[in-house]
Amino acid sequence: MKKQLSRSQLEADGFVGWATFDHLRNADPCPTSGGVYVVSRADQSAPCFLDQSCGGWFKDRDPTVPHDHLTVNWVEGAEIVYIGKANNIRRRLHEFAKFGEGRKIGHWGGRLIWQLEESPKLLVAWKETPGFDPASVETDLIAQFHAAYGQPPFANDPHRLGS
């Protein structure tokens, strides 16, 4: 299968940052404008899933997903594990990072990444989308990913999980 949406391709398309969530928690490198973001992994080996998510229990809901659901959603050979949108990139990524710390933050989308053992090493990149609706750009990116891999990114498919 042809590798699509790699870091080099995304950088050529204007994505910047490539920072860990820890870096995002402790610095403000992100713009406050709208745009899209991706979460990627550098290691292409098989994933190791944690039994318990470190994500926050928003509205008393456990973000943990059974291993068989994680396995079904896994996309072999893909660098990108999640594609998201934001009206304010900085605020959204700070919320995502805080959710990963176990705080009760409303960032249910993408929660599967917090069951990856390597979540502290995941990299986040973003692209501002002036003049374009971030939701439309996100939809296009997910469609490109789906065309290349036959399914959405690992953490972009909550309907398969029954929630």
PDB file of C-alpha atoms in Angstrom:
ATOM      1  CA  MET A   1       0.000   0.000   0.000  1.00  0.00           C
ATOM      2  CA  LYS A   2       1.329   3.423  -0.919  1.00  0.00           C
ATOM      3  CA  LYS A   3       2.280   5.487   2.115  1.00  0.00           C
ATOM      4  CA  GLN A   4       0.164   8.642   2.330  1.00  0.00           C
ATOM      5  CA  LEU A   5       0.017  11.670   4.611  1.00  0.00           C
ATOM      6  CA  SER A   6       3.579  11.242   5.817  1.00  0.00           C
ATOM      7  CA  ARG A   7       5.352  13.912   7.819  1.00  0.00           C
ATOM      8  CA  SER A   8       7.297  15.066   4.772  1.00  0.00           C
ATOM      9  CA  GLN A   9       4.109  15.346   2.707  1.00  0.00           C
ATOM     10  CA  LEU A  10       2.333  17.250   5.459  1.00  0.00           C
ATOM     11  CA  GLU A  11       5.294  19.598   5.936  1.00  0.00           C
ATOM     12  CA  ALA A  12       5.233  20.314   2.202  1.00  0.00           C
ATOM     13  CA  ASP A  13       1.534  21.137   2.614  1.00  0.00           C
ATOM     14  CA  GLY A  14       2.273  23.679   5.372  1.00  0.00           C
ATOM     15  CA  PHE A  15       2.047  21.685   8.603  1.00  0.00           C
ATOM     16  CA  VAL A  16       4.394  22.919  11.340  1.00  0.00           C
ATOM     17  CA  GLY A  17       5.088  22.226  15.001  1.00  0.00           C
ATOM     18  CA  TRP A  18       5.829  18.526  15.393  1.00  0.00           C
ATOM     19  CA  ALA A  19       5.842  18.857  19.177  1.00  0.00           C
ATOM     20  CA  THR A  20       4.974  16.404  21.936  1.00  0.00           C
ATOM     21  CA  PHE A  21       1.899  17.001  24.074  1.00  0.00           C
ATOM     22  CA  ASP A  22       4.248  17.660  27.001  1.00  0.00           C
ATOM     23  CA  HIS A  23       5.855  20.485  25.049  1.00  0.00           C
ATOM     24  CA  LEU A  24       2.421  21.881  24.175  1.00  0.00           C
ATOM     25  CA  ARG A  25       1.417  21.832  27.860  1.00  0.00           C
ATOM     26  CA  ASN A  26       4.453  23.880  28.842  1.00  0.00           C
ATOM     27  CA  ALA A  27       4.794  26.273  25.906  1.00  0.00           C
ATOM     28  CA  ASP A  28       2.579  28.234  23.567  1.00  0.00           C
ATOM     29  CA  PRO A  29       3.992  27.475  20.132  1.00  0.00           C
ATOM     30  CA  CYS A  30       0.540  27.185  18.549  1.00  0.00           C
ATOM     31  CA  PRO A  31      -1.423  29.940  16.826  1.00  0.00           C
ATOM     32  CA  THR A  32      -4.803  31.086  18.124  1.00  0.00           C
ATOM     33  CA  SER A  33      -6.341  31.000  14.664  1.00  0.00           C
ATOM     34  CA  GLY A  34      -8.406  28.187  13.198  1.00  0.00           C
ATOM     35  CA  GLY A  35      -6.989  25.205  11.411  1.00  0.00           C
ATOM     36  CA  VAL A  36      -6.351  21.500  11.447  1.00  0.00           C
ATOM     37  CA  TYR A  37      -3.895  19.321  13.313  1.00  0.00           C
ATOM     38  CA  VAL A  38      -2.520  15.813  13.130  1.00  0.00           C
ATOM     39  CA  VAL A  39      -1.124  13.463  15.744  1.00  0.00           C
ATOM     40  CA  SER A  40       1.641  11.233  14.416  1.00  0.00           C
ATOM     41  CA  ARG A  41       3.978   8.502  15.536  1.00  0.00           C
ATOM     42  CA  ALA A  42       7.539   8.142  14.355  1.00  0.00           C
ATOM     43  CA  ASP A  43       7.836   4.469  15.298  1.00  0.00           C
ATOM     44  CA  GLN A  44       6.243   2.187  12.714  1.00  0.00           C
ATOM     45  CA  SER A  45       6.453  -0.966  14.840  1.00  0.00           C
ATOM     46  CA  ALA A  46       3.340  -2.701  16.132  1.00  0.00           C
ATOM     47  CA  PRO A  47       1.562  -0.649  18.792  1.00  0.00           C
ATOM     48  CA  CYS A  48       1.391  -1.559  22.452  1.00  0.00           C
ATOM     49  CA  PHE A  49      -2.020  -0.774  23.920  1.00  0.00           C
ATOM     50  CA  LEU A  50      -2.477   0.090  27.583  1.00  0.00           C
ATOM     51  CA  ASP A  51      -5.233  -1.615  29.583  1.00  0.00           C
ATOM     52  CA  GLN A  52      -6.379   1.719  31.007  1.00  0.00           C
ATOM     53  CA  SER A  53      -6.551   5.093  29.273  1.00  0.00           C
ATOM     54  CA  CYS A  54      -4.813   7.998  30.976  1.00  0.00           C
ATOM     55  CA  GLY A  55      -7.495  10.286  29.515  1.00  0.00           C
ATOM     56  CA  GLY A  56      -9.920  12.216  31.685  1.00  0.00           C
ATOM     57  CA  TRP A  57     -13.295  10.896  32.745  1.00  0.00           C
ATOM     58  CA  PHE A  58     -15.410  13.641  31.171  1.00  0.00           C
ATOM     59  CA  LYS A  59     -19.041  13.542  32.372  1.00  0.00           C
ATOM     60  CA  ASP A  60     -18.114  10.417  34.385  1.00  0.00           C
ATOM     61  CA  ARG A  61     -17.438   8.417  31.206  1.00  0.00           C
ATOM     62  CA  ASP A  62     -14.409   6.130  31.208  1.00  0.00           C
ATOM     63  CA  PRO A  63     -12.364   6.852  28.056  1.00  0.00           C
ATOM     64  CA  THR A  64     -10.878   3.338  28.117  1.00  0.00           C
ATOM     65  CA  VAL A  65     -11.643   1.171  25.101  1.00  0.00           C
ATOM     66  CA  PRO A  66     -11.293  -2.652  24.993  1.00  0.00           C
ATOM     67  CA  HIS A  67      -8.169  -3.989  23.265  1.00  0.00           C
ATOM     68  CA  ASP A  68     -10.167  -5.690  20.517  1.00  0.00           C
ATOM     69  CA  HIS A  69     -11.679  -2.317  19.507  1.00  0.00           C
ATOM     70  CA  LEU A  70      -8.234  -0.721  19.499  1.00  0.00           C
ATOM     71  CA  THR A  71      -6.892  -3.535  17.332  1.00  0.00           C
ATOM     72  CA  VAL A  72      -9.759  -3.185  14.831  1.00  0.00           C
ATOM     73  CA  ASN A  73      -9.178   0.563  14.552  1.00  0.00           C
ATOM     74  CA  TRP A  74      -5.389   0.282  14.159  1.00  0.00           C
ATOM     75  CA  VAL A  75      -4.108   1.340  10.714  1.00  0.00           C
ATOM     76  CA  GLU A  76      -1.000  -0.620   9.799  1.00  0.00           C
ATOM     77  CA  GLY A  77       1.811   1.452   8.289  1.00  0.00           C
ATOM     78  CA  ALA A  78       0.229   4.858   8.930  1.00  0.00           C
ATOM     79  CA  GLU A  79       2.193   7.639  10.623  1.00  0.00           C
ATOM     80  CA  ILE A  80      -0.947   9.645  11.378  1.00  0.00           C
ATOM     81  CA  VAL A  81      -3.115   8.340  14.219  1.00  0.00           C
ATOM     82  CA  TYR A  82      -5.547  11.264  14.484  1.00  0.00           C
ATOM     83  CA  ILE A  83      -6.712  14.250  12.437  1.00  0.00           C
ATOM     84  CA  GLY A  84      -8.559  17.084  14.170  1.00  0.00           C
ATOM     85  CA  LYS A  85      -9.914  20.564  13.588  1.00  0.00           C
ATOM     86  CA  ALA A  86     -10.006  23.692  15.717  1.00  0.00           C
ATOM     87  CA  ASN A  87     -11.394  27.194  15.626  1.00  0.00           C
ATOM     88  CA  ASN A  88      -8.509  28.093  17.965  1.00  0.00           C
ATOM     89  CA  ILE A  89      -5.587  25.698  17.499  1.00  0.00           C
ATOM     90  CA  ARG A  90      -3.794  26.643  20.723  1.00  0.00           C
ATOM     91  CA  ARG A  91      -6.880  26.235  22.903  1.00  0.00           C
ATOM     92  CA  ARG A  92      -7.883  22.937  21.287  1.00  0.00           C
ATOM     93  CA  LEU A  93      -4.443  21.375  21.602  1.00  0.00           C
ATOM     94  CA  HIS A  94      -4.143  22.523  25.218  1.00  0.00           C
ATOM     95  CA  GLU A  95      -7.510  20.849  25.910  1.00  0.00           C
ATOM     96  CA  PHE A  96      -6.330  17.674  24.172  1.00  0.00           C
ATOM     97  CA  ALA A  97      -3.113  17.648  26.223  1.00  0.00           C
ATOM     98  CA  LYS A  98      -5.002  18.239  29.489  1.00  0.00           C
ATOM     99  CA  PHE A  99      -7.416  15.413  28.641  1.00  0.00           C
ATOM    100  CA  GLY A 100      -4.360  13.163  28.254  1.00  0.00           C
ATOM    101  CA  GLU A 101      -3.237  14.174  31.762  1.00  0.00           C
ATOM    102  CA  GLY A 102      -6.484  12.742  33.115  1.00  0.00           C
ATOM    103  CA  ARG A 103      -8.324  16.026  33.525  1.00  0.00           C
ATOM    104  CA  LYS A 104     -12.079  16.226  32.974  1.00  0.00           C
ATOM    105  CA  ILE A 105     -11.851  18.078  29.671  1.00  0.00           C
ATOM    106  CA  GLY A 106     -14.348  17.765  26.821  1.00  0.00           C
ATOM    107  CA  HIS A 107     -12.014  16.298  24.208  1.00  0.00           C
ATOM    108  CA  TRP A 108     -13.577  12.878  23.666  1.00  0.00           C
ATOM    109  CA  GLY A 109     -12.510  12.776  20.017  1.00  0.00           C
ATOM    110  CA  GLY A 110      -9.118  11.181  19.579  1.00  0.00           C
ATOM    111  CA  ARG A 111      -9.240   9.539  23.012  1.00  0.00           C
ATOM    112  CA  LEU A 112      -7.814   6.292  21.653  1.00  0.00           C
ATOM    113  CA  ILE A 113      -4.330   7.815  21.454  1.00  0.00           C
ATOM    114  CA  TRP A 114      -4.195   7.868  25.261  1.00  0.00           C
ATOM    115  CA  GLN A 115      -4.165   4.065  25.270  1.00  0.00           C
ATOM    116  CA  LEU A 116      -1.006   3.930  23.195  1.00  0.00           C
ATOM    117  CA  GLU A 117       1.986   3.174  25.386  1.00  0.00           C
ATOM    118  CA  GLU A 118       3.955   5.620  23.252  1.00  0.00           C
ATOM    119  CA  SER A 119       1.518   8.528  23.749  1.00  0.00           C
ATOM    120  CA  PRO A 120       4.216  10.674  25.447  1.00  0.00           C
ATOM    121  CA  LYS A 121       6.285  10.395  22.246  1.00  0.00           C
ATOM    122  CA  LEU A 122       3.506  11.247  19.797  1.00  0.00           C
ATOM    123  CA  LEU A 123       4.021  14.429  17.794  1.00  0.00           C
ATOM    124  CA  VAL A 124       1.422  17.073  17.018  1.00  0.00           C
ATOM    125  CA  ALA A 125       1.582  19.315  13.964  1.00  0.00           C
ATOM    126  CA  TRP A 126      -0.859  21.944  12.802  1.00  0.00           C
ATOM    127  CA  LYS A 127      -1.768  24.062   9.835  1.00  0.00           C
ATOM    128  CA  GLU A 128      -3.656  27.326   9.887  1.00  0.00           C
ATOM    129  CA  THR A 129      -6.493  27.477   7.354  1.00  0.00           C
ATOM    130  CA  PRO A 130      -7.258  31.171   6.735  1.00  0.00           C
ATOM    131  CA  GLY A 131     -10.167  31.561   4.356  1.00  0.00           C
ATOM    132  CA  PHE A 132     -11.168  27.904   4.712  1.00  0.00           C
ATOM    133  CA  ASP A 133     -13.481  26.203   7.189  1.00  0.00           C
ATOM    134  CA  PRO A 134     -11.350  23.940   9.436  1.00  0.00           C
ATOM    135  CA  ALA A 135     -14.111  21.297   9.425  1.00  0.00           C
ATOM    136  CA  SER A 136     -14.009  21.102   5.620  1.00  0.00           C
ATOM    137  CA  VAL A 137     -10.222  20.845   5.582  1.00  0.00           C
ATOM    138  CA  GLU A 138     -10.380  18.112   8.254  1.00  0.00           C
ATOM    139  CA  THR A 139     -12.980  16.210   6.205  1.00  0.00           C
ATOM    140  CA  ASP A 140     -10.741  16.415   3.135  1.00  0.00           C
ATOM    141  CA  LEU A 141      -7.686  15.163   5.059  1.00  0.00           C
ATOM    142  CA  ILE A 142      -9.625  12.236   6.521  1.00  0.00           C
ATOM    143  CA  ALA A 143     -10.926  11.407   3.029  1.00  0.00           C
ATOM    144  CA  GLN A 144      -7.343  11.425   1.671  1.00  0.00           C
ATOM    145  CA  PHE A 145      -6.271   9.130   4.493  1.00  0.00           C
ATOM    146  CA  HIS A 146      -9.246   6.822   3.896  1.00  0.00           C
ATOM    147  CA  ALA A 147      -8.452   6.657   0.174  1.00  0.00           C
ATOM    148  CA  ALA A 148      -4.880   5.605   0.969  1.00  0.00           C
ATOM    149  CA  TYR A 149      -5.544   3.150   3.810  1.00  0.00           C
ATOM    150  CA  GLY A 150      -9.155   2.019   3.376  1.00  0.00           C
ATOM    151  CA  GLN A 151     -10.237   3.394   6.753  1.00  0.00           C
ATOM    152  CA  PRO A 152      -9.984   6.583   8.823  1.00  0.00           C
ATOM    153  CA  PRO A 153      -7.019   7.238  11.123  1.00  0.00           C
ATOM    154  CA  PHE A 154      -6.815   5.068  14.255  1.00  0.00           C
ATOM    155  CA  ALA A 155      -8.441   7.549  16.649  1.00  0.00           C
ATOM    156  CA  ASN A 156     -10.905   9.127  14.186  1.00  0.00           C
ATOM    157  CA  ASP A 157     -13.531   6.412  14.099  1.00  0.00           C
ATOM    158  CA  PRO A 158     -15.601   6.439  17.306  1.00  0.00           C
ATOM    159  CA  HIS A 159     -18.752   5.028  15.697  1.00  0.00           C
ATOM    160  CA  ARG A 160     -17.021   1.643  15.473  1.00  0.00           C
ATOM    161  CA  LEU A 161     -16.691   1.737  19.244  1.00  0.00           C
ATOM    162  CA  GLY A 162     -20.405   2.017  19.877  1.00  0.00           C
ATOM    163  CA  SER A 163     -20.211   5.562  21.263  1.00  0.00           C
TER     164      SER A 163
END
